[in-house]
């Protein structure tokens, strides 16, 4: 049996902006999706990943498209060489955590091992990007990059089609975060399309938002490198207010953010597609992390405590 892993991720700065070639900062989280591939007499795809209610139903089309794209790109014919693919791992699947990229990376790695292809990380990342096209028609590539390489990354999509800019950001020590799940799943390709439409219709507004965002992400990198977590939190708040102006938040996300801020989190924002999915809250120190997690849970939302960097 062959096995592969892919990391989940959180976007600290830049969801949606990265689609247009602006920089983003994202980090892999410790939780992973695991794929196994084994010989079978027919093609089977078993999804045992833990997930929000309704996630797998809503994503079924995307998952099927992704698998087709991955198999096509790797030139694997599962009619001729039937295999059983099983997904598992502790990564709790919901929008905003890069679950589709973690799936694609884990499957690509498992196939690489199963067929003895010996693919390197660059090649795995390329396949994972192909799989991502099944969920976002024009994916920025930030999710598959985190899923494959791990770490805290500065990311810029090369709109010309050349290699993306990916720089590792080094920080003094990992920073605690709490992710609060809204329990809602949104469809990335639809939301990305809505943003594209709104950007075309309200050009001036979006130009201003994009300008303000560039300042936020540049300052954000500095705050990470100088380990100024108060400033980092402030910038996350600012990024969130820009996303809110782009109509990407929702009631549940606002409630989670309110709870986190009231418990003392220096910053909180939606992460990923938005209109559901996860909220990322900055919680340096175990004590604050516990307090914020409990406060969010008390409002009835599921949390995930982890670190970035
Ligand atoms: O919801 P997620 O974790 O798949 O993140 C999507 C991020 C977007 O910027 C909205 C799309 C993209 O391709 O980068």
PDB file of C-alpha atoms in Angstrom, residues 145-258:
ATOM      1  CA  UNK A 145       1.959  25.364  -2.217  1.00  0.00           C
ATOM      2  CA  UNK A 146       1.232  25.230   1.528  1.00  0.00           C
ATOM      3  CA  UNK A 147      -0.173  21.694   1.294  1.00  0.00           C
ATOM      4  CA  UNK A 148       3.035  20.517  -0.388  1.00  0.00           C
ATOM      5  CA  UNK A 149       5.857  22.528   1.180  1.00  0.00           C
ATOM      6  CA  UNK A 150       4.513  23.390   4.657  1.00  0.00           C
ATOM      7  CA  UNK A 151       5.876  26.354   6.644  1.00  0.00           C
ATOM      8  CA  UNK A 152       4.992  30.062   6.643  1.00  0.00           C
ATOM      9  CA  UNK A 153       5.071  31.415   3.104  1.00  0.00           C
ATOM     10  CA  UNK A 154       5.028  34.684   1.195  1.00  0.00           C
ATOM     11  CA  UNK A 155       3.232  33.932  -2.047  1.00  0.00           C
ATOM     12  CA  UNK A 156       2.802  35.843  -5.298  1.00  0.00           C
ATOM     13  CA  UNK A 157       1.050  34.287  -8.260  1.00  0.00           C
ATOM     14  CA  UNK A 158       2.826  34.912 -11.545  1.00  0.00           C
ATOM     15  CA  UNK A 159      -0.017  36.065 -13.773  1.00  0.00           C
ATOM     16  CA  UNK A 160       2.205  35.623 -16.826  1.00  0.00           C
ATOM     17  CA  UNK A 161       2.208  31.862 -16.275  1.00  0.00           C
ATOM     18  CA  UNK A 162       5.839  31.621 -15.096  1.00  0.00           C
ATOM     19  CA  UNK A 163       6.828  30.277 -11.685  1.00  0.00           C
ATOM     20  CA  UNK A 164       5.104  31.864  -8.701  1.00  0.00           C
ATOM     21  CA  UNK A 165       7.143  33.683  -6.094  1.00  0.00           C
ATOM     22  CA  UNK A 166       7.319  31.599  -2.931  1.00  0.00           C
ATOM     23  CA  UNK A 167       9.523  32.788  -0.049  1.00  0.00           C
ATOM     24  CA  UNK A 168       9.802  31.119   3.307  1.00  0.00           C
ATOM     25  CA  UNK A 169       9.189  33.603   6.145  1.00  0.00           C
ATOM     26  CA  UNK A 170      11.212  32.831   9.232  1.00  0.00           C
ATOM     27  CA  UNK A 171       9.882  33.881  12.635  1.00  0.00           C
ATOM     28  CA  UNK A 172      11.306  33.710  16.145  1.00  0.00           C
ATOM     29  CA  UNK A 173       8.899  31.047  17.330  1.00  0.00           C
ATOM     30  CA  UNK A 174       5.559  29.557  16.256  1.00  0.00           C
ATOM     31  CA  UNK A 175       2.466  31.618  17.070  1.00  0.00           C
ATOM     32  CA  UNK A 176      -0.654  30.086  18.591  1.00  0.00           C
ATOM     33  CA  UNK A 177      -3.896  30.504  16.685  1.00  0.00           C
ATOM     34  CA  UNK A 178      -7.465  29.382  17.182  1.00  0.00           C
ATOM     35  CA  UNK A 179      -9.591  28.633  14.153  1.00  0.00           C
ATOM     36  CA  UNK A 180     -13.311  28.976  14.679  1.00  0.00           C
ATOM     37  CA  UNK A 181     -15.515  27.091  12.240  1.00  0.00           C
ATOM     38  CA  UNK A 182     -18.685  28.831  11.060  1.00  0.00           C
ATOM     39  CA  UNK A 183     -20.020  25.386  10.127  1.00  0.00           C
ATOM     40  CA  UNK A 184     -20.920  26.747   6.680  1.00  0.00           C
ATOM     41  CA  UNK A 185     -19.329  25.609   3.419  1.00  0.00           C
ATOM     42  CA  UNK A 186     -19.015  27.955   0.462  1.00  0.00           C
ATOM     43  CA  UNK A 187     -18.049  27.135  -3.111  1.00  0.00           C
ATOM     44  CA  UNK A 188     -14.682  28.741  -3.913  1.00  0.00           C
ATOM     45  CA  UNK A 189     -15.212  29.062  -7.684  1.00  0.00           C
ATOM     46  CA  UNK A 190     -18.577  30.807  -7.154  1.00  0.00           C
ATOM     47  CA  UNK A 191     -17.244  33.245  -4.573  1.00  0.00           C
ATOM     48  CA  UNK A 192     -14.130  34.016  -6.664  1.00  0.00           C
ATOM     49  CA  UNK A 193     -16.444  34.692  -9.618  1.00  0.00           C
ATOM     50  CA  UNK A 194     -18.656  37.001  -7.529  1.00  0.00           C
ATOM     51  CA  UNK A 195     -15.590  39.009  -6.514  1.00  0.00           C
ATOM     52  CA  UNK A 196     -14.477  39.239 -10.147  1.00  0.00           C
ATOM     53  CA  UNK A 197     -17.910  40.562 -11.111  1.00  0.00           C
ATOM     54  CA  UNK A 198     -18.074  43.087  -8.276  1.00  0.00           C
ATOM     55  CA  UNK A 199     -14.548  44.273  -9.104  1.00  0.00           C
ATOM     56  CA  UNK A 200     -15.635  44.929 -12.684  1.00  0.00           C
ATOM     57  CA  UNK A 201     -18.754  46.779 -11.604  1.00  0.00           C
ATOM     58  CA  UNK A 202     -17.227  48.883  -8.816  1.00  0.00           C
ATOM     59  CA  UNK A 203     -13.787  49.637 -10.156  1.00  0.00           C
ATOM     60  CA  UNK A 204     -12.940  52.649  -8.016  1.00  0.00           C
ATOM     61  CA  UNK A 205     -13.945  50.963  -4.789  1.00  0.00           C
ATOM     62  CA  UNK A 206     -11.903  47.873  -5.606  1.00  0.00           C
ATOM     63  CA  UNK A 207      -8.859  49.865  -6.681  1.00  0.00           C
ATOM     64  CA  UNK A 208      -8.894  51.576  -3.279  1.00  0.00           C
ATOM     65  CA  UNK A 209      -9.370  48.277  -1.434  1.00  0.00           C
ATOM     66  CA  UNK A 210      -6.513  46.652  -3.387  1.00  0.00           C
ATOM     67  CA  UNK A 211      -4.217  49.616  -2.662  1.00  0.00           C
ATOM     68  CA  UNK A 212      -4.987  49.475   1.049  1.00  0.00           C
ATOM     69  CA  UNK A 213      -4.459  45.727   1.066  1.00  0.00           C
ATOM     70  CA  UNK A 214      -0.939  45.965  -0.403  1.00  0.00           C
ATOM     71  CA  UNK A 215       0.049  48.161   2.525  1.00  0.00           C
ATOM     72  CA  UNK A 216      -1.478  45.669   4.961  1.00  0.00           C
ATOM     73  CA  UNK A 217       0.419  42.675   3.587  1.00  0.00           C
ATOM     74  CA  UNK A 218       3.770  44.496   3.433  1.00  0.00           C
ATOM     75  CA  UNK A 219       3.349  45.686   7.016  1.00  0.00           C
ATOM     76  CA  UNK A 220       2.196  42.190   7.955  1.00  0.00           C
ATOM     77  CA  UNK A 221       5.445  40.652   6.770  1.00  0.00           C
ATOM     78  CA  UNK A 222       7.415  43.196   8.785  1.00  0.00           C
ATOM     79  CA  UNK A 223       5.287  42.524  11.879  1.00  0.00           C
ATOM     80  CA  UNK A 224       5.920  38.777  11.554  1.00  0.00           C
ATOM     81  CA  UNK A 225       9.662  39.199  11.110  1.00  0.00           C
ATOM     82  CA  UNK A 226       9.945  41.597  14.036  1.00  0.00           C
ATOM     83  CA  UNK A 227       7.523  39.419  16.021  1.00  0.00           C
ATOM     84  CA  UNK A 228       5.275  42.385  16.806  1.00  0.00           C
ATOM     85  CA  UNK A 229       2.102  40.420  17.469  1.00  0.00           C
ATOM     86  CA  UNK A 230      -0.050  43.382  18.515  1.00  0.00           C
ATOM     87  CA  UNK A 231       0.706  45.025  15.173  1.00  0.00           C
ATOM     88  CA  UNK A 232       0.136  41.717  13.371  1.00  0.00           C
ATOM     89  CA  UNK A 233      -3.286  41.455  14.990  1.00  0.00           C
ATOM     90  CA  UNK A 234      -4.186  45.012  14.014  1.00  0.00           C
ATOM     91  CA  UNK A 235      -3.262  44.257  10.401  1.00  0.00           C
ATOM     92  CA  UNK A 236      -5.347  41.079  10.395  1.00  0.00           C
ATOM     93  CA  UNK A 237      -8.306  43.160  11.579  1.00  0.00           C
ATOM     94  CA  UNK A 238      -7.650  45.621   8.791  1.00  0.00           C
ATOM     95  CA  UNK A 239      -7.466  42.800   6.232  1.00  0.00           C
ATOM     96  CA  UNK A 240     -10.775  41.498   7.548  1.00  0.00           C
ATOM     97  CA  UNK A 241     -12.482  44.859   7.230  1.00  0.00           C
ATOM     98  CA  UNK A 242     -11.404  44.990   3.568  1.00  0.00           C
ATOM     99  CA  UNK A 243     -12.798  41.485   3.009  1.00  0.00           C
ATOM    100  CA  UNK A 244     -16.001  42.555   4.716  1.00  0.00           C
ATOM    101  CA  UNK A 245     -16.284  45.455   2.282  1.00  0.00           C
ATOM    102  CA  UNK A 246     -15.979  42.861  -0.467  1.00  0.00           C
ATOM    103  CA  UNK A 247     -18.987  41.083   0.990  1.00  0.00           C
ATOM    104  CA  UNK A 248     -17.007  38.012   2.048  1.00  0.00           C
ATOM    105  CA  UNK A 249     -17.945  37.772   5.708  1.00  0.00           C
ATOM    106  CA  UNK A 250     -21.135  36.378   7.244  1.00  0.00           C
ATOM    107  CA  UNK A 251     -23.035  36.619  10.511  1.00  0.00           C
ATOM    108  CA  UNK A 252     -21.415  33.526  11.999  1.00  0.00           C
ATOM    109  CA  UNK A 253     -17.899  34.741  11.176  1.00  0.00           C
ATOM    110  CA  UNK A 254     -18.667  38.110  12.760  1.00  0.00           C
ATOM    111  CA  UNK A 255     -19.915  36.403  15.920  1.00  0.00           C
ATOM    112  CA  UNK A 256     -16.721  34.317  16.174  1.00  0.00           C
ATOM    113  CA  UNK A 257     -14.569  37.413  15.608  1.00  0.00           C
ATOM    114  CA  UNK A 258     -16.503  39.326  18.260  1.00  0.00           C
TER     115      UNK A 258
END
